[in-house]
Amino acid sequence: PPSPAPPHLPSSPPPAESWRGPVFFGEPPRRVESVVVVDSVTKRYGDFTAVRDLSLTVPAGSVYGLLGPNGAGKTTTIRMIMNIIGPDEGRVALFGGAETGREHSARIGYLPEERGLYRKMKVLDLLVFLAETKGMGRSAARREADVWLERLGLGGWGLKRTDHLSKGMQQKVQFISTILHRPDLVILDEPFAGLDPVNSQVLKDTVLQLARAGATVLFSTHIMEQAEKLCDAVCIIARGRKVVDGALAEVKRTRAGRNVVVAVERGVASLDGVLGDRSMVAKADNYGQYAEVELAEGADAQRLLQAVLGTGARLTRFEITEPSLHKIFIDAVGRDAAAGLGAAGADGGEGAVHA
């Protein structure tokens, strides 16, 4: 029987209620609770173990951060999810079924770590061509491409060759090619690398819109400030092992109550004596104008406050807070990163901390 006609395409980026997966599908696909399940996966390259016994679950409709230092195994994990490479042990399940990333290609948008475009093709022709490889009709792809080019500040560049674009503009074109066919699952490997602050913000806003509209977003990064603003859940890996996993709010909540932000006029260097007192302070991250303090076991925040005031410094901020994701990340992988994580094997490593 003939295929059902595709639904009408909007003339502007889809609102939240209209993102129902790829527009060329007939009925929307069956909804599942978890879009990605990685189960006890291990990947070796000779004597080097890039990923060891890794398990994670990406909930449907979430923004999920795969975090870790350079060389931690993030890209290897993503390539196994995409079935570009296969695991030596364990399994990967997508959309609640047994099909791999190759079989689900039309439902997935993938932005690899290695950027690459056909340099001699015109931008609009390239986007239409890549959308057609995902099964999208040519006229629909052209209309959607025009919308996204305009939205991301490239409205006048559709007829230019890609090698005439700046690096940042090329990156935005490749991002558009990733989402143009309205995938159910968007996988972004280090998507913010090389972008200036303005374009990083545009990309963040777009990722959040995709999630609000029903897409599931999995992205990797080693920049915690970006992850903290975007993620519903995170998995931090080091030496190919999971060290932190769970909903971001819960990960932070379980570490709350022992963290204090302290700021004084003229900077916190004047508090070195107080911050070095291990009866009160287990760890202090000094950022010059303020310090993020982890209280020692059994220490009281009021005692720390009295000690700070006792130095004569003029206090401008004293706040009991949840730890930042940056601090959680450093606490989890700092020792590994300092030891040269990318060159290390997978022997040893920390146990996973689940929220």
PDB file of C-alpha atoms in Angstrom, residues 115-304:
ATOM      1  CA  ARG A 115      33.450  18.179  12.135  1.00  0.00           C
ATOM      2  CA  GLY A 116      33.152  17.720   8.395  1.00  0.00           C
ATOM      3  CA  LEU A 117      31.105  19.076   5.496  1.00  0.00           C
ATOM      4  CA  TYR A 118      31.301  18.707   1.738  1.00  0.00           C
ATOM      5  CA  ARG A 119      33.267  21.875   1.171  1.00  0.00           C
ATOM      6  CA  LYS A 120      32.369  22.497  -2.469  1.00  0.00           C
ATOM      7  CA  MET A 121      28.604  22.110  -1.985  1.00  0.00           C
ATOM      8  CA  LYS A 122      26.278  25.030  -1.411  1.00  0.00           C
ATOM      9  CA  VAL A 123      24.918  25.203   2.117  1.00  0.00           C
ATOM     10  CA  LEU A 124      21.258  24.698   1.217  1.00  0.00           C
ATOM     11  CA  ASP A 125      22.017  21.879  -1.230  1.00  0.00           C
ATOM     12  CA  LEU A 126      24.125  20.148   1.402  1.00  0.00           C
ATOM     13  CA  LEU A 127      21.395  20.342   4.049  1.00  0.00           C
ATOM     14  CA  VAL A 128      18.768  19.021   1.665  1.00  0.00           C
ATOM     15  CA  PHE A 129      21.049  16.179   0.562  1.00  0.00           C
ATOM     16  CA  LEU A 130      21.781  15.096   4.146  1.00  0.00           C
ATOM     17  CA  ALA A 131      18.096  15.291   5.097  1.00  0.00           C
ATOM     18  CA  GLU A 132      17.224  13.106   2.101  1.00  0.00           C
ATOM     19  CA  THR A 133      19.649  10.454   3.361  1.00  0.00           C
ATOM     20  CA  LYS A 134      17.429  10.306   6.474  1.00  0.00           C
ATOM     21  CA  GLY A 135      14.328   9.771   4.331  1.00  0.00           C
ATOM     22  CA  MET A 136      12.995  13.336   4.301  1.00  0.00           C
ATOM     23  CA  GLY A 137      11.385  14.639   1.120  1.00  0.00           C
ATOM     24  CA  ARG A 138      13.328  17.228  -0.867  1.00  0.00           C
ATOM     25  CA  SER A 139      10.767  20.028  -0.803  1.00  0.00           C
ATOM     26  CA  ALA A 140      10.109  19.517   2.916  1.00  0.00           C
ATOM     27  CA  ALA A 141      13.820  19.513   3.644  1.00  0.00           C
ATOM     28  CA  ARG A 142      14.338  22.725   1.700  1.00  0.00           C
ATOM     29  CA  ARG A 143      11.543  24.521   3.578  1.00  0.00           C
ATOM     30  CA  GLU A 144      12.852  23.352   6.958  1.00  0.00           C
ATOM     31  CA  ALA A 145      16.442  24.238   6.023  1.00  0.00           C
ATOM     32  CA  ASP A 146      15.439  27.783   5.118  1.00  0.00           C
ATOM     33  CA  VAL A 147      13.723  28.149   8.488  1.00  0.00           C
ATOM     34  CA  TRP A 148      16.706  26.899  10.480  1.00  0.00           C
ATOM     35  CA  LEU A 149      19.257  28.907   8.502  1.00  0.00           C
ATOM     36  CA  GLU A 150      17.290  32.067   9.195  1.00  0.00           C
ATOM     37  CA  ARG A 151      16.874  31.198  12.844  1.00  0.00           C
ATOM     38  CA  LEU A 152      20.570  30.541  13.432  1.00  0.00           C
ATOM     39  CA  GLY A 153      21.705  33.711  11.682  1.00  0.00           C
ATOM     40  CA  LEU A 154      22.654  32.145   8.346  1.00  0.00           C
ATOM     41  CA  GLY A 155      19.699  33.349   6.278  1.00  0.00           C
ATOM     42  CA  GLY A 156      21.873  34.936   3.605  1.00  0.00           C
ATOM     43  CA  TRP A 157      24.283  32.036   3.244  1.00  0.00           C
ATOM     44  CA  GLY A 158      22.157  29.247   1.791  1.00  0.00           C
ATOM     45  CA  LEU A 159      23.546  29.674  -1.735  1.00  0.00           C
ATOM     46  CA  LYS A 160      27.179  30.022  -0.613  1.00  0.00           C
ATOM     47  CA  ARG A 161      29.657  27.158  -0.710  1.00  0.00           C
ATOM     48  CA  THR A 162      30.448  25.753   2.705  1.00  0.00           C
ATOM     49  CA  ASP A 163      34.169  26.499   2.314  1.00  0.00           C
ATOM     50  CA  HIS A 164      33.255  30.202   2.180  1.00  0.00           C
ATOM     51  CA  LEU A 165      31.884  30.036   5.745  1.00  0.00           C
ATOM     52  CA  SER A 166      33.795  30.634   8.945  1.00  0.00           C
ATOM     53  CA  LYS A 167      34.484  27.701  11.243  1.00  0.00           C
ATOM     54  CA  GLY A 168      31.692  28.732  13.614  1.00  0.00           C
ATOM     55  CA  MET A 169      29.218  29.118  10.746  1.00  0.00           C
ATOM     56  CA  GLN A 170      30.156  25.692   9.400  1.00  0.00           C
ATOM     57  CA  GLN A 171      29.537  24.249  12.824  1.00  0.00           C
ATOM     58  CA  LYS A 172      26.056  25.753  12.884  1.00  0.00           C
ATOM     59  CA  VAL A 173      25.354  24.283   9.442  1.00  0.00           C
ATOM     60  CA  GLN A 174      26.400  20.861  10.684  1.00  0.00           C
ATOM     61  CA  PHE A 175      24.175  21.286  13.733  1.00  0.00           C
ATOM     62  CA  ILE A 176      21.237  22.128  11.451  1.00  0.00           C
ATOM     63  CA  SER A 177      21.950  18.979   9.441  1.00  0.00           C
ATOM     64  CA  THR A 178      21.752  17.010  12.695  1.00  0.00           C
ATOM     65  CA  ILE A 179      18.258  18.191  13.632  1.00  0.00           C
ATOM     66  CA  LEU A 180      16.708  19.045  10.272  1.00  0.00           C
ATOM     67  CA  HIS A 181      14.763  15.780   9.949  1.00  0.00           C
ATOM     68  CA  ARG A 182      13.321  16.227  13.474  1.00  0.00           C
ATOM     69  CA  PRO A 183      14.895  13.172  15.096  1.00  0.00           C
ATOM     70  CA  ASP A 184      13.540  11.604  18.261  1.00  0.00           C
ATOM     71  CA  LEU A 185      17.083  11.244  19.626  1.00  0.00           C
ATOM     72  CA  VAL A 186      19.723  13.957  19.168  1.00  0.00           C
ATOM     73  CA  ILE A 187      23.319  12.964  19.986  1.00  0.00           C
ATOM     74  CA  LEU A 188      25.879  15.764  20.154  1.00  0.00           C
ATOM     75  CA  ASP A 189      29.560  14.993  20.748  1.00  0.00           C
ATOM     76  CA  GLU A 190      31.290  18.095  22.172  1.00  0.00           C
ATOM     77  CA  PRO A 191      28.827  20.426  20.393  1.00  0.00           C
ATOM     78  CA  PHE A 192      30.142  23.664  21.911  1.00  0.00           C
ATOM     79  CA  ALA A 193      33.793  23.188  20.965  1.00  0.00           C
ATOM     80  CA  GLY A 194      35.052  26.166  18.971  1.00  0.00           C
ATOM     81  CA  LEU A 195      31.920  28.301  19.356  1.00  0.00           C
ATOM     82  CA  ASP A 196      32.073  31.861  20.655  1.00  0.00           C
ATOM     83  CA  PRO A 197      29.853  32.800  23.636  1.00  0.00           C
ATOM     84  CA  VAL A 198      27.069  34.213  21.461  1.00  0.00           C
ATOM     85  CA  ASN A 199      26.783  31.126  19.272  1.00  0.00           C
ATOM     86  CA  SER A 200      27.140  28.859  22.302  1.00  0.00           C
ATOM     87  CA  GLN A 201      24.091  30.549  23.795  1.00  0.00           C
ATOM     88  CA  VAL A 202      22.132  30.140  20.542  1.00  0.00           C
ATOM     89  CA  LEU A 203      22.986  26.445  20.527  1.00  0.00           C
ATOM     90  CA  LYS A 204      22.004  26.032  24.197  1.00  0.00           C
ATOM     91  CA  ASP A 205      18.663  27.729  23.573  1.00  0.00           C
ATOM     92  CA  THR A 206      18.003  25.443  20.605  1.00  0.00           C
ATOM     93  CA  VAL A 207      18.888  22.291  22.559  1.00  0.00           C
ATOM     94  CA  LEU A 208      16.472  23.304  25.311  1.00  0.00           C
ATOM     95  CA  GLN A 209      13.732  23.973  22.755  1.00  0.00           C
ATOM     96  CA  LEU A 210      14.246  20.528  21.242  1.00  0.00           C
ATOM     97  CA  ALA A 211      13.880  18.927  24.664  1.00  0.00           C
ATOM     98  CA  ARG A 212      10.758  20.963  25.508  1.00  0.00           C
ATOM     99  CA  ALA A 213       9.330  19.856  22.181  1.00  0.00           C
ATOM    100  CA  GLY A 214       9.765  16.174  23.009  1.00  0.00           C
ATOM    101  CA  ALA A 215      13.159  15.187  21.601  1.00  0.00           C
ATOM    102  CA  THR A 216      15.681  13.343  23.755  1.00  0.00           C
ATOM    103  CA  VAL A 217      19.130  14.957  23.774  1.00  0.00           C
ATOM    104  CA  LEU A 218      22.352  13.194  24.714  1.00  0.00           C
ATOM    105  CA  PHE A 219      25.492  15.285  24.576  1.00  0.00           C
ATOM    106  CA  SER A 220      29.065  14.967  25.730  1.00  0.00           C
ATOM    107  CA  THR A 221      31.226  17.730  27.131  1.00  0.00           C
ATOM    108  CA  HIS A 222      34.025  18.408  29.575  1.00  0.00           C
ATOM    109  CA  ILE A 223      32.764  21.957  30.232  1.00  0.00           C
ATOM    110  CA  MET A 224      30.665  21.744  33.378  1.00  0.00           C
ATOM    111  CA  GLU A 225      29.125  25.214  33.225  1.00  0.00           C
ATOM    112  CA  GLN A 226      27.337  24.249  30.006  1.00  0.00           C
ATOM    113  CA  ALA A 227      26.196  20.918  31.366  1.00  0.00           C
ATOM    114  CA  GLU A 228      24.842  22.471  34.561  1.00  0.00           C
ATOM    115  CA  LYS A 229      22.649  24.863  32.592  1.00  0.00           C
ATOM    116  CA  LEU A 230      21.287  22.221  30.229  1.00  0.00           C
ATOM    117  CA  CYS A 231      21.141  18.789  31.820  1.00  0.00           C
ATOM    118  CA  ASP A 232      18.301  16.992  33.553  1.00  0.00           C
ATOM    119  CA  ALA A 233      20.603  14.040  34.286  1.00  0.00           C
ATOM    120  CA  VAL A 234      24.328  13.355  34.048  1.00  0.00           C
ATOM    121  CA  CYS A 235      26.791  10.508  33.911  1.00  0.00           C
ATOM    122  CA  ILE A 236      30.402  11.361  34.751  1.00  0.00           C
ATOM    123  CA  ILE A 237      32.996   8.890  33.553  1.00  0.00           C
ATOM    124  CA  ALA A 238      36.733   8.646  34.219  1.00  0.00           C
ATOM    125  CA  ARG A 239      39.102   6.046  32.793  1.00  0.00           C
ATOM    126  CA  GLY A 240      36.105   4.562  31.035  1.00  0.00           C
ATOM    127  CA  ARG A 241      34.312   3.921  34.333  1.00  0.00           C
ATOM    128  CA  LYS A 242      31.198   5.575  35.689  1.00  0.00           C
ATOM    129  CA  VAL A 243      31.874   7.607  38.828  1.00  0.00           C
ATOM    130  CA  VAL A 244      28.666   9.672  39.149  1.00  0.00           C
ATOM    131  CA  ASP A 245      25.237   8.948  37.678  1.00  0.00           C
ATOM    132  CA  GLY A 246      21.726  10.279  38.203  1.00  0.00           C
ATOM    133  CA  ALA A 247      19.318  13.181  37.929  1.00  0.00           C
ATOM    134  CA  LEU A 248      21.314  16.401  38.294  1.00  0.00           C
ATOM    135  CA  ALA A 249      19.063  17.776  41.026  1.00  0.00           C
ATOM    136  CA  GLU A 250      19.477  14.584  43.038  1.00  0.00           C
ATOM    137  CA  VAL A 251      23.228  14.415  42.459  1.00  0.00           C
ATOM    138  CA  LYS A 252      23.526  17.935  43.868  1.00  0.00           C
ATOM    139  CA  ARG A 253      20.995  17.404  46.665  1.00  0.00           C
ATOM    140  CA  THR A 254      22.882  14.432  48.090  1.00  0.00           C
ATOM    141  CA  ARG A 255      25.935  16.664  48.422  1.00  0.00           C
ATOM    142  CA  ALA A 256      24.107  19.708  49.821  1.00  0.00           C
ATOM    143  CA  GLY A 257      24.484  21.151  53.326  1.00  0.00           C
ATOM    144  CA  ARG A 258      28.261  20.870  53.502  1.00  0.00           C
ATOM    145  CA  ASN A 259      29.122  23.514  50.930  1.00  0.00           C
ATOM    146  CA  VAL A 260      29.478  27.221  51.588  1.00  0.00           C
ATOM    147  CA  VAL A 261      30.314  30.093  49.253  1.00  0.00           C
ATOM    148  CA  VAL A 262      32.355  32.789  51.005  1.00  0.00           C
ATOM    149  CA  ALA A 263      33.248  36.193  49.543  1.00  0.00           C
ATOM    150  CA  VAL A 264      34.931  39.155  51.207  1.00  0.00           C
ATOM    151  CA  GLU A 265      36.063  42.556  50.020  1.00  0.00           C
ATOM    152  CA  ARG A 266      39.492  42.542  48.348  1.00  0.00           C
ATOM    153  CA  GLY A 267      39.369  38.809  47.716  1.00  0.00           C
ATOM    154  CA  VAL A 268      39.605  35.663  49.807  1.00  0.00           C
ATOM    155  CA  ALA A 269      43.419  35.517  49.981  1.00  0.00           C
ATOM    156  CA  SER A 270      43.046  37.141  53.400  1.00  0.00           C
ATOM    157  CA  LEU A 271      41.185  34.023  54.563  1.00  0.00           C
ATOM    158  CA  ASP A 272      43.999  31.544  53.858  1.00  0.00           C
ATOM    159  CA  GLY A 273      44.387  30.770  57.546  1.00  0.00           C
ATOM    160  CA  VAL A 274      40.691  30.047  58.018  1.00  0.00           C
ATOM    161  CA  LEU A 275      40.318  28.073  54.796  1.00  0.00           C
ATOM    162  CA  GLY A 276      43.381  26.040  55.707  1.00  0.00           C
ATOM    163  CA  ASP A 277      41.939  24.959  59.067  1.00  0.00           C
ATOM    164  CA  ARG A 278      41.153  21.282  58.469  1.00  0.00           C
ATOM    165  CA  SER A 279      39.016  21.069  61.594  1.00  0.00           C
ATOM    166  CA  MET A 280      36.501  23.287  59.760  1.00  0.00           C
ATOM    167  CA  VAL A 281      37.318  23.027  56.055  1.00  0.00           C
ATOM    168  CA  ALA A 282      37.805  19.757  54.188  1.00  0.00           C
ATOM    169  CA  LYS A 283      38.480  21.486  50.890  1.00  0.00           C
ATOM    170  CA  ALA A 284      38.408  25.024  49.518  1.00  0.00           C
ATOM    171  CA  ASP A 285      38.387  26.083  45.870  1.00  0.00           C
ATOM    172  CA  ASN A 286      39.729  29.628  45.717  1.00  0.00           C
ATOM    173  CA  TYR A 287      38.439  31.674  42.782  1.00  0.00           C
ATOM    174  CA  GLY A 288      40.032  34.938  43.862  1.00  0.00           C
ATOM    175  CA  GLN A 289      36.945  36.989  44.619  1.00  0.00           C
ATOM    176  CA  TYR A 290      35.183  34.113  46.358  1.00  0.00           C
ATOM    177  CA  ALA A 291      35.813  30.574  47.600  1.00  0.00           C
ATOM    178  CA  GLU A 292      33.656  27.464  47.399  1.00  0.00           C
ATOM    179  CA  VAL A 293      34.172  25.606  50.670  1.00  0.00           C
ATOM    180  CA  GLU A 294      33.393  22.020  51.642  1.00  0.00           C
ATOM    181  CA  LEU A 295      32.946  21.750  55.389  1.00  0.00           C
ATOM    182  CA  ALA A 296      34.907  19.142  57.312  1.00  0.00           C
ATOM    183  CA  GLU A 297      33.005  16.197  58.760  1.00  0.00           C
ATOM    184  CA  GLY A 298      31.153  17.408  61.865  1.00  0.00           C
ATOM    185  CA  ALA A 299      32.029  21.074  61.235  1.00  0.00           C
ATOM    186  CA  ASP A 300      29.392  23.766  61.597  1.00  0.00           C
ATOM    187  CA  ALA A 301      28.806  26.599  59.120  1.00  0.00           C
ATOM    188  CA  GLN A 302      28.244  29.047  61.990  1.00  0.00           C
ATOM    189  CA  ARG A 303      31.697  28.314  63.342  1.00  0.00           C
ATOM    190  CA  LEU A 304      33.165  29.028  59.913  1.00  0.00           C
TER     191      LEU A 304
END
